[in-house]
mmCIF file of C-alpha atoms in Angstrom:
data_model
loop_
_atom_site.group_PDB
_atom_site.id
_atom_site.type_symbol
_atom_site.label_atom_id
_atom_site.label_comp_id
_atom_site.label_asym_id
_atom_site.label_seq_id
_atom_site.Cartn_x
_atom_site.Cartn_y
_atom_site.Cartn_z
ATOM 1 C CA MET A 160 -8.060 33.330 -34.792
ATOM 2 C CA PRO A 161 -5.036 33.676 -32.513
ATOM 3 C CA GLN A 162 -5.210 29.891 -32.035
ATOM 4 C CA PHE A 163 -3.802 29.443 -35.528
ATOM 5 C CA TRP A 164 -0.896 31.873 -35.221
ATOM 6 C CA MET A 165 1.825 29.381 -35.933
ATOM 7 C CA GLU A 166 4.565 31.403 -34.252
ATOM 8 C CA ASP A 167 2.827 30.814 -30.882
ATOM 9 C CA PHE A 168 2.805 27.021 -31.249
ATOM 10 C CA ALA A 169 6.402 26.284 -30.331
ATOM 11 C CA PRO A 170 6.600 28.266 -27.071
ATOM 12 C CA GLN A 171 3.252 26.893 -25.896
ATOM 13 C CA MET A 172 4.309 23.321 -26.634
ATOM 14 C CA VAL A 173 7.680 23.786 -24.942
ATOM 15 C CA TRP A 174 6.174 25.221 -21.774
ATOM 16 C CA LEU A 175 3.348 22.685 -21.836
ATOM 17 C CA VAL A 176 5.846 19.823 -21.915
ATOM 18 C CA ILE A 177 7.914 21.382 -19.133
ATOM 19 C CA SER A 178 4.946 22.211 -16.915
ATOM 20 C CA PHE A 179 3.238 18.873 -17.532
ATOM 21 C CA ILE A 180 6.385 16.939 -16.668
ATOM 22 C CA ALA A 181 6.663 19.067 -13.520
ATOM 23 C CA LEU A 182 3.028 18.309 -12.699
ATOM 24 C CA TYR A 183 3.522 14.595 -13.366
ATOM 25 C CA LEU A 184 6.550 14.432 -11.075
ATOM 26 C CA LEU A 185 4.849 16.432 -8.319
ATOM 27 C CA MET A 186 1.735 14.256 -8.533
ATOM 28 C CA ALA A 187 3.569 10.943 -8.744
ATOM 29 C CA ARG A 188 6.184 11.731 -6.084
ATOM 30 C CA VAL A 189 4.463 14.104 -3.676
ATOM 31 C CA ALA A 190 0.715 14.589 -3.919
ATOM 32 C CA LEU A 191 -0.654 11.171 -4.865
ATOM 33 C CA PRO A 192 1.335 9.183 -2.264
ATOM 34 C CA ARG A 193 -0.016 11.562 0.393
ATOM 35 C CA VAL A 194 -3.644 11.069 -0.626
ATOM 36 C CA ALA A 195 -3.085 7.328 -1.030
ATOM 37 C CA ASP A 196 -1.535 7.230 2.431
ATOM 38 C CA VAL A 197 -4.514 9.010 3.979
ATOM 39 C CA LEU A 198 -6.953 6.689 2.222
ATOM 40 C CA GLU A 199 -5.002 3.554 3.098
ATOM 41 C CA THR A 200 -4.672 4.593 6.717
ATOM 42 C CA ARG A 201 -8.410 5.088 6.877
ATOM 43 C CA HIS A 202 -9.158 1.781 5.159
ATOM 44 C CA GLY A 203 -6.698 0.054 7.470
ATOM 45 C CA ARG A 204 -8.294 1.739 10.446
ATOM 46 C CA ILE A 205 -11.766 0.790 9.282
ATOM 47 C CA ALA A 206 -10.639 -2.810 8.746
ATOM 48 C CA ASP A 207 -9.103 -2.789 12.236
ATOM 49 C CA ASP A 208 -12.280 -1.374 13.696
ATOM 50 C CA LEU A 209 -14.308 -4.032 11.916
ATOM 51 C CA ASP A 210 -11.982 -6.721 13.250
ATOM 52 C CA GLN A 211 -12.315 -5.305 16.738
ATOM 53 C CA ALA A 212 -16.077 -5.119 16.371
ATOM 54 C CA ALA A 213 -16.180 -8.756 15.242
ATOM 55 C CA GLN A 214 -14.015 -9.721 18.217
ATOM 56 C CA LEU A 215 -16.245 -7.809 20.623
ATOM 57 C CA LYS A 216 -19.295 -9.416 19.056
ATOM 58 C CA ALA A 217 -17.790 -12.864 19.574
ATOM 59 C CA GLN A 218 -17.037 -11.933 23.175
ATOM 60 C CA ALA A 219 -20.555 -10.667 23.694
ATOM 61 C CA GLU A 220 -21.938 -13.877 22.230
ATOM 62 C CA THR A 221 -19.798 -15.938 24.610
ATOM 63 C CA VAL A 222 -21.068 -13.889 27.538
ATOM 64 C CA ILE A 223 -24.649 -14.292 26.333
ATOM 65 C CA GLY A 224 -24.103 -18.038 26.001
ATOM 66 C CA GLU A 225 -22.688 -18.250 29.514
ATOM 67 C CA TYR A 226 -25.534 -16.148 30.870
ATOM 68 C CA GLU A 227 -28.108 -18.342 29.160
ATOM 69 C CA ALA A 228 -26.442 -21.483 30.458
ATOM 70 C CA ALA A 229 -26.465 -20.023 33.993
ATOM 71 C CA LEU A 230 -30.089 -19.030 33.545
ATOM 72 C CA ALA A 231 -31.050 -22.520 32.349
ATOM 73 C CA LYS A 232 -29.158 -24.072 35.257
ATOM 74 C CA ALA A 233 -30.883 -21.783 37.754
ATOM 75 C CA ARG A 234 -34.229 -22.562 36.192
ATOM 76 C CA ALA A 235 -33.577 -26.301 36.406
ATOM 77 C CA GLU A 236 -32.494 -25.941 40.045
ATOM 78 C CA ALA A 237 -35.605 -23.952 40.850
ATOM 79 C CA GLN A 238 -37.742 -26.587 39.132
ATOM 80 C CA ALA A 239 -36.056 -29.346 41.152
ATOM 81 C CA THR A 240 -36.522 -27.378 44.376
ATOM 82 C CA ILE A 241 -40.192 -26.803 43.542
ATOM 83 C CA ALA A 242 -40.693 -30.505 42.765
ATOM 84 C CA GLN A 243 -38.952 -31.547 45.981
ATOM 85 C CA ALA A 244 -40.981 -29.079 48.001
ATOM 86 C CA GLY A 245 -44.119 -30.472 46.377
ATOM 87 C CA VAL A 246 -43.151 -34.015 47.310
ATOM 88 C CA GLU A 247 -42.285 -32.989 50.888
ATOM 89 C CA ALA A 248 -45.532 -31.084 51.211
ATOM 90 C CA GLY A 249 -47.433 -34.122 49.924
ATOM 91 C CA VAL A 250 -45.732 -36.400 52.418
ATOM 92 C CA ALA A 251 -46.417 -33.968 55.267
ATOM 93 C CA ALA A 252 -50.015 -33.599 54.228
ATOM 94 C CA GLU A 253 -50.542 -37.357 54.100
ATOM 95 C CA LYS A 254 -48.922 -37.742 57.486
ATOM 96 C CA ARG A 255 -51.161 -35.034 58.928
ATOM 97 C CA ASN A 256 -54.205 -36.606 57.248
ATOM 98 C CA ALA A 257 -53.314 -39.954 58.749
ATOM 99 C CA GLU A 258 -52.870 -38.397 62.197
ATOM 100 C CA VAL A 259 -56.141 -36.550 61.967
ATOM 101 C CA ALA A 260 -57.855 -39.684 60.679
ATOM 102 C CA GLY A 261 -56.438 -41.674 63.629
ATOM 103 C CA ILE A 262 -57.611 -39.069 66.134
ATOM 104 C CA LEU A 263 -61.008 -38.943 64.506
ATOM 105 C CA ALA A 264 -61.275 -42.717 64.440
ATOM 106 C CA ALA A 265 -60.314 -42.885 68.113
ATOM 107 C CA GLU A 266 -62.864 -40.231 68.987
ATOM 108 C CA ALA A 267 -65.495 -41.997 66.900
ATOM 109 C CA ALA A 268 -64.733 -45.285 68.648
ATOM 110 C CA ALA A 269 -64.922 -43.603 72.055
ATOM 111 C CA ALA A 270 -68.191 -41.983 71.084
ATOM 112 C CA ALA A 271 -69.538 -45.286 69.839
ATOM 113 C CA GLY A 272 -68.534 -46.896 73.157
ATOM 114 C CA ARG A 273 -70.287 -44.127 75.086
ATOM 115 C CA ILE A 274 -73.330 -44.495 72.890
ATOM 116 C CA GLY A 275 -73.350 -48.289 73.507
ATOM 117 C CA ASP A 276 -73.018 -47.765 77.262
ATOM 118 C CA ALA A 277 -75.781 -45.215 77.244
ATOM 119 C CA LYS A 278 -77.951 -47.535 75.210
ATOM 120 C CA THR A 279 -77.305 -50.486 77.501
ATOM 121 C CA GLU A 280 -78.036 -48.262 80.494
ATOM 122 C CA ALA A 281 -81.135 -46.909 78.854
ATOM 123 C CA LEU A 282 -82.317 -50.379 77.931
ATOM 124 C CA ALA A 283 -81.690 -51.608 81.464
ATOM 125 C CA GLU A 284 -83.562 -48.651 82.897
ATOM 126 C CA MET A 285 -86.295 -49.091 80.315
ATOM 127 C CA ARG A 286 -86.632 -52.806 81.346
ATOM 128 C CA GLY A 287 -86.949 -51.850 85.025
ATOM 129 C CA VAL A 288 -89.476 -49.139 84.197
ATOM 130 C CA ALA A 289 -91.393 -51.436 81.814
ATOM 131 C CA SER A 290 -91.464 -54.197 84.401
ATOM 132 C CA GLU A 291 -92.679 -51.860 87.126
ATOM 133 C CA LEU A 292 -95.187 -50.421 84.684
ATOM 134 C CA ALA A 293 -96.400 -53.929 83.829
ATOM 135 C CA GLN A 294 -96.751 -54.769 87.549
ATOM 136 C CA ALA A 295 -98.613 -51.544 88.213
ATOM 137 C CA ALA A 296 -100.773 -52.016 85.138
ATOM 138 C CA ALA A 297 -101.636 -55.592 86.158
ATOM 139 C CA GLU A 298 -102.483 -54.482 89.731
ATOM 140 C CA ARG A 299 -104.735 -51.697 88.482
ATOM 141 C CA LEU A 300 -106.364 -53.673 85.691
ATOM 142 C CA ILE A 301 -106.839 -57.172 87.139
ATOM 143 C CA ASP A 302 -106.000 -56.430 90.732
ATOM 144 C CA ALA A 303 -103.395 -59.109 90.739
ATOM 145 C CA GLN A 304 -100.054 -59.079 92.322
ATOM 146 C CA VAL A 305 -97.653 -60.102 89.559
ATOM 147 C CA PRO A 306 -94.342 -61.154 90.951
ATOM 148 C CA LYS A 307 -91.495 -59.033 89.878
ATOM 149 C CA ALA A 308 -89.730 -62.035 88.311
ATOM 150 C CA ASP A 309 -92.738 -62.786 86.066
ATOM 151 C CA ALA A 310 -93.031 -59.187 85.009
ATOM 152 C CA ASP A 311 -89.392 -59.093 84.216
ATOM 153 C CA GLN A 312 -89.767 -62.310 82.228
ATOM 154 C CA ALA A 313 -92.703 -60.936 80.284
ATOM 155 C CA VAL A 314 -90.881 -57.697 79.496
ATOM 156 C CA ASP A 315 -87.863 -59.607 78.382
ATOM 157 C CA ASP A 316 -90.012 -61.761 76.077
ATOM 158 C CA ALA A 317 -91.786 -58.766 74.643
ATOM 159 C CA MET A 318 -88.582 -56.962 74.113
ATOM 160 C CA ARG A 319 -87.066 -60.010 72.464
ATOM 161 C CA ASN A 320 -90.106 -60.417 70.162
ATOM 162 C CA ASN A 321 -90.134 -56.771 69.088
ATOM 163 C CA GLY A 322 -86.437 -56.596 69.279
ATOM 164 C CA SER A 323 -85.711 -57.127 65.607
ATOM 165 C CA GLY A 324 -88.299 -54.677 64.281
ATOM 166 C CA GLY A 325 -88.828 -52.358 67.241
ATOM 167 C CA ARG A 326 -85.337 -51.181 67.524
ATOM 168 C CA MET B 130 10.702 35.628 -36.191
ATOM 169 C CA THR B 131 8.245 38.263 -35.262
ATOM 170 C CA VAL B 132 5.157 38.565 -37.354
ATOM 171 C CA GLU B 133 3.070 41.640 -36.660
ATOM 172 C CA ARG B 134 -0.468 40.602 -35.841
ATOM 173 C CA HIS B 135 -3.272 42.808 -34.745
ATOM 174 C CA ILE B 136 -6.703 42.077 -33.310
ATOM 175 C CA GLU B 137 -9.088 44.740 -32.085
ATOM 176 C CA HIS B 138 -9.281 44.807 -28.293
ATOM 177 C CA SER B 139 -13.080 44.675 -28.540
ATOM 178 C CA SER B 140 -13.035 41.525 -30.651
ATOM 179 C CA PRO B 141 -14.295 38.323 -28.952
ATOM 180 C CA MET B 142 -11.092 36.738 -30.233
ATOM 181 C CA HIS B 143 -8.802 39.172 -28.436
ATOM 182 C CA GLN B 144 -8.949 37.057 -25.271
ATOM 183 C CA PHE B 145 -7.097 34.261 -27.076
ATOM 184 C CA VAL B 146 -4.068 36.408 -27.953
ATOM 185 C CA ILE B 147 -1.162 35.087 -25.933
ATOM 186 C CA GLY B 148 1.481 37.717 -26.521
ATOM 187 C CA ARG B 149 4.967 37.393 -25.112
ATOM 188 C CA LEU B 150 6.398 38.365 -21.786
ATOM 189 C CA ASN B 151 9.966 38.014 -23.080
ATOM 190 C CA ASP B 152 11.740 36.809 -26.177
ATOM 191 C CA TRP B 153 13.700 33.739 -25.112
ATOM 192 C CA GLN B 154 15.346 31.592 -27.761
ATOM 193 C CA LEU B 155 17.036 28.250 -27.161
ATOM 194 C CA GLY B 156 18.830 26.440 -29.967
ATOM 195 C CA GLY B 157 16.602 27.960 -32.579
ATOM 196 C CA PHE B 158 13.465 27.232 -30.569
ATOM 197 C CA ASP B 159 11.214 30.031 -29.504
ATOM 198 C CA ILE B 160 10.685 29.455 -25.801
ATOM 199 C CA SER B 161 9.258 32.865 -24.991
ATOM 200 C CA PHE B 162 7.377 32.917 -21.720
ATOM 201 C CA SER B 163 3.791 34.064 -22.062
ATOM 202 C CA LYS B 164 0.591 34.209 -20.060
ATOM 203 C CA ALA B 165 -0.190 30.754 -21.481
ATOM 204 C CA ALA B 166 2.970 29.376 -19.870
ATOM 205 C CA ALA B 167 2.184 31.283 -16.685
ATOM 206 C CA PHE B 168 -1.274 29.701 -16.459
ATOM 207 C CA MET B 169 0.176 26.246 -17.141
ATOM 208 C CA PHE B 170 2.498 26.647 -14.167
ATOM 209 C CA GLY B 171 -0.407 28.153 -12.280
ATOM 210 C CA ALA B 172 -2.330 24.927 -12.813
ATOM 211 C CA VAL B 173 0.676 22.886 -11.652
ATOM 212 C CA ILE B 174 0.962 24.981 -8.490
ATOM 213 C CA VAL B 175 -2.789 24.939 -7.776
ATOM 214 C CA ALA B 176 -3.016 21.158 -8.185
ATOM 215 C CA THR B 177 0.032 20.476 -6.033
ATOM 216 C CA LEU B 178 -0.781 22.971 -3.290
ATOM 217 C CA PHE B 179 -4.428 21.913 -3.139
ATOM 218 C CA LEU B 180 -3.646 18.223 -2.776
ATOM 219 C CA VAL B 181 -0.775 18.759 -0.337
ATOM 220 C CA LEU B 182 -2.471 21.347 1.871
ATOM 221 C CA THR B 183 -5.842 19.594 2.101
ATOM 222 C CA THR B 184 -4.195 16.356 3.171
ATOM 223 C CA SER B 185 -1.819 18.030 5.648
ATOM 224 C CA ARG B 186 -4.016 17.157 8.637
ATOM 225 C CA ARG B 187 -4.381 13.546 7.464
ATOM 226 C CA ALA B 188 -7.680 13.491 9.294
ATOM 227 C CA MET B 189 -9.322 10.140 9.900
ATOM 228 C CA VAL B 190 -12.677 11.817 9.366
ATOM 229 C CA PRO B 191 -12.002 14.082 6.377
ATOM 230 C CA GLY B 192 -13.077 17.696 6.370
ATOM 231 C CA ARG B 193 -14.658 19.357 3.384
ATOM 232 C CA TRP B 194 -11.389 20.127 1.569
ATOM 233 C CA GLN B 195 -9.754 16.800 2.318
ATOM 234 C CA SER B 196 -12.889 15.101 0.974
ATOM 235 C CA VAL B 197 -12.447 16.983 -2.305
ATOM 236 C CA SER B 198 -8.895 15.657 -2.646
ATOM 237 C CA GLU B 199 -9.998 12.133 -1.772
ATOM 238 C CA LEU B 200 -12.928 12.239 -4.191
ATOM 239 C CA TRP B 201 -10.651 13.651 -6.880
ATOM 240 C CA TYR B 202 -8.187 10.792 -6.328
ATOM 241 C CA GLU B 203 -10.829 8.075 -6.167
ATOM 242 C CA PHE B 204 -12.684 9.463 -9.183
ATOM 243 C CA ILE B 205 -9.648 8.861 -11.392
ATOM 244 C CA ALA B 206 -8.736 5.606 -9.648
ATOM 245 C CA ASP B 207 -12.252 4.255 -10.229
ATOM 246 C CA MET B 208 -12.254 5.487 -13.829
ATOM 247 C CA ILE B 209 -9.065 3.557 -14.535
ATOM 248 C CA LYS B 210 -10.314 0.492 -12.681
ATOM 249 C CA GLU B 211 -13.549 0.456 -14.670
ATOM 250 C CA THR B 212 -12.127 1.157 -18.126
ATOM 251 C CA ILE B 213 -8.728 -0.559 -18.020
ATOM 252 C CA GLY B 214 -8.765 -2.808 -14.979
ATOM 253 C CA SER B 215 -5.898 -3.608 -12.647
ATOM 254 C CA GLU B 216 -3.287 -3.253 -15.407
ATOM 255 C CA GLY B 217 -4.152 0.429 -15.596
ATOM 256 C CA ARG B 218 -2.685 1.147 -12.145
ATOM 257 C CA LYS B 219 0.702 1.923 -13.694
ATOM 258 C CA TYR B 220 -0.784 4.788 -15.664
ATOM 259 C CA PHE B 221 -2.684 6.287 -12.747
ATOM 260 C CA PRO B 222 -0.237 9.189 -12.116
ATOM 261 C CA PHE B 223 -0.271 10.086 -15.822
ATOM 262 C CA VAL B 224 -4.061 9.980 -16.150
ATOM 263 C CA PHE B 225 -4.472 11.839 -12.863
ATOM 264 C CA SER B 226 -2.012 14.549 -13.967
ATOM 265 C CA LEU B 227 -3.759 14.849 -17.326
ATOM 266 C CA PHE B 228 -7.199 15.245 -15.783
ATOM 267 C CA SER B 229 -5.950 17.643 -13.119
ATOM 268 C CA PHE B 230 -4.060 19.774 -15.623
ATOM 269 C CA ILE B 231 -7.038 20.090 -17.972
ATOM 270 C CA VAL B 232 -9.709 20.596 -15.333
ATOM 271 C CA ILE B 233 -7.689 23.242 -13.484
ATOM 272 C CA CYS B 234 -6.729 25.049 -16.698
ATOM 273 C CA ASN B 235 -10.385 25.004 -17.759
ATOM 274 C CA LEU B 236 -11.618 26.282 -14.400
ATOM 275 C CA LEU B 237 -8.880 28.911 -14.049
ATOM 276 C CA GLY B 238 -10.050 30.149 -17.444
ATOM 277 C CA MET B 239 -13.497 30.810 -15.937
ATOM 278 C CA LEU B 240 -12.072 33.457 -13.615
ATOM 279 C CA PRO B 241 -12.535 37.008 -14.908
ATOM 280 C CA TYR B 242 -9.502 38.497 -16.681
ATOM 281 C CA SER B 243 -7.804 35.115 -16.739
ATOM 282 C CA TYR B 244 -6.751 33.039 -19.705
ATOM 283 C CA THR B 245 -7.745 29.526 -20.783
ATOM 284 C CA VAL B 246 -4.715 27.416 -21.703
ATOM 285 C CA THR B 247 -6.879 24.691 -23.228
ATOM 286 C CA SER B 248 -8.534 27.071 -25.698
ATOM 287 C CA HIS B 249 -5.450 26.710 -27.918
ATOM 288 C CA ILE B 250 -5.148 23.858 -30.378
ATOM 289 C CA ALA B 251 -1.382 23.910 -29.876
ATOM 290 C CA VAL B 252 -1.901 22.787 -26.270
ATOM 291 C CA THR B 253 -4.659 20.246 -26.843
ATOM 292 C CA ILE B 254 -2.942 18.674 -29.868
ATOM 293 C CA THR B 255 0.259 18.308 -27.830
ATOM 294 C CA LEU B 256 -1.634 16.540 -25.080
ATOM 295 C CA ALA B 257 -3.570 14.387 -27.554
ATOM 296 C CA LEU B 258 -0.431 13.474 -29.507
ATOM 297 C CA SER B 259 1.303 12.536 -26.237
ATOM 298 C CA VAL B 260 -1.586 10.207 -25.425
ATOM 299 C CA PHE B 261 -1.532 8.862 -28.986
ATOM 300 C CA ALA B 262 2.226 8.254 -28.866
ATOM 301 C CA LEU B 263 2.012 6.669 -25.411
ATOM 302 C CA THR B 264 -0.857 4.330 -26.334
ATOM 303 C CA THR B 265 0.737 3.317 -29.616
ATOM 304 C CA PHE B 266 4.045 2.703 -27.837
ATOM 305 C CA ILE B 267 2.320 0.584 -25.175
ATOM 306 C CA GLY B 268 0.408 -1.347 -27.847
ATOM 307 C CA ILE B 269 3.528 -2.159 -29.839
ATOM 308 C CA THR B 270 5.743 -3.034 -26.866
ATOM 309 C CA ARG B 271 3.076 -5.240 -25.273
ATOM 310 C CA HIS B 272 1.847 -7.028 -28.389
ATOM 311 C CA GLY B 273 4.586 -6.603 -31.030
ATOM 312 C CA THR B 274 3.324 -7.248 -34.544
ATOM 313 C CA HIS B 275 0.138 -8.669 -33.061
ATOM 314 C CA PHE B 276 -0.784 -5.029 -32.408
ATOM 315 C CA LEU B 277 -1.689 -4.784 -36.108
ATOM 316 C CA SER B 278 -4.599 -7.181 -35.503
ATOM 317 C CA PHE B 279 -6.238 -4.205 -33.795
ATOM 318 C CA PHE B 280 -7.020 -2.871 -37.276
ATOM 319 C CA VAL B 281 -8.607 -6.149 -38.378
ATOM 320 C CA PRO B 282 -11.990 -6.597 -36.687
ATOM 321 C CA LYS B 283 -13.005 -10.187 -36.009
ATOM 322 C CA GLY B 284 -15.846 -11.818 -37.954
ATOM 323 C CA VAL B 285 -15.654 -9.517 -40.965
ATOM 324 C CA PRO B 286 -15.726 -11.237 -44.418
ATOM 325 C CA LEU B 287 -12.411 -11.163 -46.271
ATOM 326 C CA VAL B 288 -13.769 -8.983 -49.073
ATOM 327 C CA MET B 289 -14.989 -6.404 -46.607
ATOM 328 C CA LEU B 290 -11.579 -6.247 -44.943
ATOM 329 C CA PHE B 291 -10.213 -4.322 -47.940
ATOM 330 C CA LEU B 292 -12.653 -1.617 -46.985
ATOM 331 C CA VAL B 293 -12.690 -2.019 -43.216
ATOM 332 C CA VAL B 294 -8.953 -2.106 -42.527
ATOM 333 C CA PRO B 295 -8.184 1.262 -44.191
ATOM 334 C CA ILE B 296 -11.133 2.778 -42.301
ATOM 335 C CA GLU B 297 -9.827 1.344 -39.043
ATOM 336 C CA VAL B 298 -6.318 2.659 -39.711
ATOM 337 C CA LEU B 299 -7.664 6.053 -40.674
ATOM 338 C CA SER B 300 -9.888 6.262 -37.614
ATOM 339 C CA TYR B 301 -6.931 5.295 -35.421
ATOM 340 C CA PHE B 302 -4.825 8.127 -36.813
ATOM 341 C CA MET B 303 -7.762 10.523 -36.573
ATOM 342 C CA ARG B 304 -7.927 9.899 -32.842
ATOM 343 C CA PRO B 305 -5.514 12.677 -31.773
ATOM 344 C CA ILE B 306 -7.358 15.106 -34.044
ATOM 345 C CA SER B 307 -10.824 14.440 -32.631
ATOM 346 C CA HIS B 308 -9.373 14.111 -29.133
ATOM 347 C CA SER B 309 -7.737 17.565 -29.282
ATOM 348 C CA VAL B 310 -10.278 19.463 -31.376
ATOM 349 C CA ARG B 311 -13.134 18.477 -29.064
ATOM 350 C CA LEU B 312 -11.505 20.153 -26.058
ATOM 351 C CA PHE B 313 -10.129 23.139 -27.965
ATOM 352 C CA ALA B 314 -13.435 23.816 -29.766
ATOM 353 C CA ASN B 315 -15.494 23.565 -26.581
ATOM 354 C CA MET B 316 -13.260 25.973 -24.708
ATOM 355 C CA THR B 317 -12.926 28.437 -27.581
ATOM 356 C CA ALA B 318 -16.651 28.410 -28.400
ATOM 357 C CA GLY B 319 -17.701 28.865 -24.783
ATOM 358 C CA HIS B 320 -15.376 31.778 -24.107
ATOM 359 C CA THR B 321 -16.149 33.424 -27.442
ATOM 360 C CA MET B 322 -19.868 33.158 -26.745
ATOM 361 C CA LEU B 323 -19.459 34.720 -23.295
ATOM 362 C CA LYS B 324 -17.453 37.560 -24.818
ATOM 363 C CA VAL B 325 -20.032 38.121 -27.579
ATOM 364 C CA PHE B 326 -22.872 38.336 -25.080
ATOM 365 C CA GLY B 327 -20.682 40.557 -22.931
ATOM 366 C CA GLY B 328 -20.420 42.894 -25.921
ATOM 367 C CA PHE B 329 -24.237 42.899 -26.198
ATOM 368 C CA VAL B 330 -24.549 43.924 -22.564
ATOM 369 C CA VAL B 331 -22.477 47.027 -23.295
ATOM 370 C CA GLN B 332 -24.195 47.833 -26.590
ATOM 371 C CA MET B 333 -27.802 47.384 -25.469
ATOM 372 C CA GLY B 334 -27.693 49.891 -22.622
ATOM 373 C CA ILE B 335 -30.558 49.352 -20.172
ATOM 374 C CA PHE B 336 -31.760 46.327 -22.150
ATOM 375 C CA GLY B 337 -28.350 44.828 -21.524
ATOM 376 C CA VAL B 338 -29.835 43.103 -18.476
ATOM 377 C CA LEU B 339 -31.217 40.432 -20.829
ATOM 378 C CA PRO B 340 -27.860 39.295 -22.265
ATOM 379 C CA PHE B 341 -26.408 39.829 -18.784
ATOM 380 C CA ALA B 342 -28.878 37.324 -17.315
ATOM 381 C CA LEU B 343 -27.975 34.989 -20.146
ATOM 382 C CA ILE B 344 -24.278 35.370 -19.314
ATOM 383 C CA VAL B 345 -24.957 34.379 -15.718
ATOM 384 C CA ALA B 346 -26.662 31.207 -16.907
ATOM 385 C CA LEU B 347 -23.987 30.549 -19.548
ATOM 386 C CA THR B 348 -21.224 30.968 -16.995
ATOM 387 C CA GLY B 349 -22.771 28.173 -14.956
ATOM 388 C CA LEU B 350 -22.994 26.082 -18.109
ATOM 389 C CA GLU B 351 -19.373 26.852 -18.976
ATOM 390 C CA VAL B 352 -18.179 25.720 -15.550
ATOM 391 C CA ALA B 353 -20.031 22.441 -16.112
ATOM 392 C CA ILE B 354 -18.492 22.143 -19.600
ATOM 393 C CA ALA B 355 -15.040 22.880 -18.179
ATOM 394 C CA VAL B 356 -15.316 19.858 -15.882
ATOM 395 C CA LEU B 357 -17.161 17.698 -18.412
ATOM 396 C CA GLN B 358 -14.619 18.231 -21.197
ATOM 397 C CA ALA B 359 -11.760 17.433 -18.825
ATOM 398 C CA TYR B 360 -13.633 14.248 -17.941
ATOM 399 C CA VAL B 361 -14.246 13.408 -21.618
ATOM 400 C CA PHE B 362 -10.581 13.956 -22.510
ATOM 401 C CA THR B 363 -9.521 11.762 -19.590
ATOM 402 C CA ILE B 364 -11.947 8.918 -20.183
ATOM 403 C CA LEU B 365 -11.016 8.833 -23.888
ATOM 404 C CA THR B 366 -7.374 8.570 -22.779
ATOM 405 C CA CYS B 367 -8.369 5.639 -20.547
ATOM 406 C CA LEU B 368 -10.242 3.967 -23.414
ATOM 407 C CA TYR B 369 -7.255 4.388 -25.749
ATOM 408 C CA LEU B 370 -4.987 2.945 -23.060
ATOM 409 C CA ASN B 371 -7.391 0.029 -22.677
ATOM 410 C CA ASP B 372 -7.330 -0.578 -26.439
ATOM 411 C CA ALA B 373 -3.532 -0.607 -26.381
ATOM 412 C CA ILE B 374 -3.341 -2.918 -23.372
ATOM 413 C CA HIS B 375 -6.134 -5.356 -24.230
ATOM 414 C CA LEU B 376 -6.410 -4.906 -28.028
ATOM 415 C CA GLU B 377 -10.184 -4.998 -27.763
ATOM 416 C CA HIS B 378 -12.722 -3.262 -29.879
#
């Protein structure tokens, strides 16, 4: 096997040591710092971006908080306005009810007055008619002239007697 | 010192012949440049250019190639974090270079007509001995004589220690052997097998499609092994570093 040709050992080892030292120096001084730099820049950038994202998130949360506070305030104001409007509407309605009730009561009283007048008138007329009817009935039945005063008296009595139940 | 060696060009082993591109000598050392040395520098150039070029845009959202570099970096960083912990950070460039060197050498070896640096025991034993020397050095400088307690497992009866301690010492010194042979054997076996089946394709004529189909499948397997063995070599390095730093079993 050529691997065991001892005369090839020394040159291989010499060039291996030289080339490996060259590789080590190139890696340690040139290549690895470059890659490390790229990686560190990225990690730094990512960390920065994360910081920025956290900051923006905090900002967004503040804005959301403010918005919610404003919303709650507006809601409370609306509720107060609604309540006040309800109270005002209630007051107005009661006032209107009272007015209407007053008008109705007045009209009812007036109507009752008119009814009373009409009744009094009707009763008076009925008394006259009843008295004349009694006079006429007495003249036709017993052929007697009943004085108007007596007839009136009799009608009044009759009306008073039936008054409680006949009404 | 030139020894005449000869291997048939058709032999599955011919691919492991390094040869020489020149005959440099320095203070009695043979430092001849060869295709092995060329592929080692090739790996250095590929690793450096890949990492530098893919990160040239420094994109915030990485493209496909930049993602590969980032994953590559984080793969090793996470491996060290998980096996050694925060004290392993110091050794990150070394572990990263080790993994990159092995994985690129292994993968370059999968290209047709190329050569696999890590298929030579001379290379893998050098890497493994470097790791062994580094971990032993770290263990001794961090813990002084207390480092020797690493060879004395806790809770073992005194009588058993006469047996256990030599085993522990032996297994510690066997580490570079198993560490290097595992990588070398995997690479050599895989490439030899591909070459053997390649020979069958030629020999079997029309029926060569069968070994050819097998080669296609084996090539996929070899790519996976190339990455896996680089990973195994690297994670063992991390575990040895962890032993040296924390003196834990």
